[in-house]
XYZ file of C-alpha atoms in Angstrom:
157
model
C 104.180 85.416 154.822
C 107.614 85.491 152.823
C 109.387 88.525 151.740
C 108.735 87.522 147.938
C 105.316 87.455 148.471
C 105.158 90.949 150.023
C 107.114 92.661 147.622
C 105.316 90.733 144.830
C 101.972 92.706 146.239
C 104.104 96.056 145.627
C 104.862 95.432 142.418
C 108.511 94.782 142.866
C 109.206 91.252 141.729
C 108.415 91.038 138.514
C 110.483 90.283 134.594
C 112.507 93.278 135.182
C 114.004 92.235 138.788
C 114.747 89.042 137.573
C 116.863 90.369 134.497
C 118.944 92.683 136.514
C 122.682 91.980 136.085
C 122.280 90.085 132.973
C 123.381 93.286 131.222
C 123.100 92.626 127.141
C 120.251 90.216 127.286
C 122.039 87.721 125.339
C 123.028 89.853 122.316
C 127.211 90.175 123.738
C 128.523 93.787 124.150
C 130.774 94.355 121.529
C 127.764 93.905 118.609
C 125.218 95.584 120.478
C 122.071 93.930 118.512
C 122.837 95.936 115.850
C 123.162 95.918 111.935
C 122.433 92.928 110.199
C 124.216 89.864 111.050
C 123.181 87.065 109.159
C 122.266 89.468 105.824
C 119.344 91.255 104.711
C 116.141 89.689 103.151
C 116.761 86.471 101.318
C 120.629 86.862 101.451
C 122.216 83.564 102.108
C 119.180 81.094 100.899
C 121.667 79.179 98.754
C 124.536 79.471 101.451
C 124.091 79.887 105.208
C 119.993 79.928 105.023
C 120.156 76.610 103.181
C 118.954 74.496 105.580
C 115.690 76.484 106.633
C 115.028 76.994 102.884
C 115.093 73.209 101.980
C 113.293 72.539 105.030
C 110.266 74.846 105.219
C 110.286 76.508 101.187
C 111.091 73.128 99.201
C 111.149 74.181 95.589
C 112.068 77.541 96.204
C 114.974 77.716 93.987
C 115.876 75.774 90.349
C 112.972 75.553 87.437
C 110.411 72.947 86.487
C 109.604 72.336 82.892
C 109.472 73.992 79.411
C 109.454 77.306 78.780
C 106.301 78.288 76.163
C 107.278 81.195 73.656
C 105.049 83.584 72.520
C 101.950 81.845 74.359
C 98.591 83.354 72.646
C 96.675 83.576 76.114
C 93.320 83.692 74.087
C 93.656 79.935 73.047
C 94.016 78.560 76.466
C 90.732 80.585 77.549
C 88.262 77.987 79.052
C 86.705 78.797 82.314
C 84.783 75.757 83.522
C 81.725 75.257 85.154
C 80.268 72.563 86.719
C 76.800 70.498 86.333
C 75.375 71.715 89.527
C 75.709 75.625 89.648
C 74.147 75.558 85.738
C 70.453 75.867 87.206
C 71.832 79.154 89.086
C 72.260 80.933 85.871
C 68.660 80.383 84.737
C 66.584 83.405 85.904
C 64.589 82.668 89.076
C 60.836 83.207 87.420
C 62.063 80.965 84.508
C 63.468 78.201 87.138
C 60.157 78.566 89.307
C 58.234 77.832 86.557
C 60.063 74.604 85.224
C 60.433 73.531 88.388
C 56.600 73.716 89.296
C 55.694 71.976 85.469
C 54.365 75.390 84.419
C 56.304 75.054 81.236
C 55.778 71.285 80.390
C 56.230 71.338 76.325
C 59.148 73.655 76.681
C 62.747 73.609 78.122
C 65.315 76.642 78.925
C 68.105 76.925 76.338
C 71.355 78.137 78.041
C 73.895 79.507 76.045
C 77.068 79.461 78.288
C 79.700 81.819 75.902
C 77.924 84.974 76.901
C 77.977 84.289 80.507
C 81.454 83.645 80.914
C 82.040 80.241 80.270
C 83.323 77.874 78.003
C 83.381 74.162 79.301
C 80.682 72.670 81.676
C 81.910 69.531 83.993
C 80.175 66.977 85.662
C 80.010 67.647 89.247
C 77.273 67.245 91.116
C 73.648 66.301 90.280
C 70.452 67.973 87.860
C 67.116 67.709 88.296
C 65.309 65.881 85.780
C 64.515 68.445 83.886
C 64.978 68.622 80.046
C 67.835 71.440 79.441
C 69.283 72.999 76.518
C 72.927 73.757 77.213
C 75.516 75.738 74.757
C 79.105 75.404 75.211
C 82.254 74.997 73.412
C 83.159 71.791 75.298
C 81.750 69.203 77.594
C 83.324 66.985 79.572
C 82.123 63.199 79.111
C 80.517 62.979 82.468
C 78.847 66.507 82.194
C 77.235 65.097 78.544
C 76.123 61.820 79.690
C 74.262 63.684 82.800
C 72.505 66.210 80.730
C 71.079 63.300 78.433
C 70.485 61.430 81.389
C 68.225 64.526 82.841
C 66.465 64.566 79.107
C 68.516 67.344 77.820
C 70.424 68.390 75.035
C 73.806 69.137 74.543
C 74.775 71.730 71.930
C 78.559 72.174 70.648
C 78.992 76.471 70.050
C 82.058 77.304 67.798
C-alpha cells in the first residue's frame, strides 16, 4: 500500500491538497476577483464583446425593414385554423351522431367568427362528411377539401 492511498482513505488527498500553494487561483493578487472587469451586462457588444456577439447572437444589433406608422392592429386580426382540428369544435353528441349516419339529410353548420377564428387552412384530412363552414377567408387548399368532403364553404363579412 502507498502513502497516497492511505491518506486518500482519511480524507486527506483530495481538491483542496492539491490547490495548496497556488494562492489566487488564477485571478492575480493585485485585482483580487473583484469589480467588474470586462463591464457590466451588455457593455462592450459593439467593442470588446464583438466577437461572441457575431458569433453566438447574429442579428443582435442593426434593423431589418420598414417601419409601419400608426398600424390599426384590428385589420391584421386573422387567427388561422386548420382543416383537421375543425371537427373538434363540433360538440361531441352532434359529431357522434354524424359520424354514426344518425343525421343523414342534415349537416353541422360551423360558424368560425364566434369561436375565435377567422381563416381555416388546409392541413390535414376530413372525413367525408358534408360540412357547413363560416369564415372570413379560406385558403385554396382548405376550399377545395371541404368540397371534396361534400361540404360547403360560406364567405362571413
Amino acid at each position: 500500500m502507498r502513502l497516497g492511498e492511505e491518506l486518500s482513505n482519511f480524507g486527506l488527498i483530495d481538491d483542496e491538497f492539491y490547490s495548496r500553494g497556488h494562492v489566487s487561483a488564477g485571478y492575480g493578487r493585485i485585482g483580487k476577483h473583484r469589480k467588474h472587469p470586462g463591464g457590466r451586462g451588455m457593455a462592450g457588444g459593439q467593442h470588446h464583446h464583438r466577437t461572441n456577439l457575431d458569433k453566438y447572437h447574429p442579428g443582435y444589433f442593426g434593423k431589418v425593414g420598414m417601419r409601419y406608422f400608426h398600424k390599426t392592429q384590428n385589420q391584421f386580426w386573422r387567427p388561422v385554423i386548420n382543416l383537421d382540428k375543425l371537427w373538434s369544435l363540433v360538440p361531441s353528441e352532434t359529431r357522434d351522431a354524424y359520424i354514426s349516419n344518425k343525421k343523414p339529410d342534415t349537416a353541422p353548420v360551423l360558424d368560425l367568427l364566434p369561436l375565435g377564428y377567422s381563416k381555416v387552412l388546409g392541413k390535414g384530412r376530413l372525413p367525408e362528411i358534408p360540412m357547413v363552414v363560416r369564415a372570413r377567408y379560406f385558403s385554396k387548399e382548405a376550399e377545395r377539401k371541404i368540397k371534396e368532403a361534400g361540404g360547403v364553404v360560406e364567405l362571413v363579412a
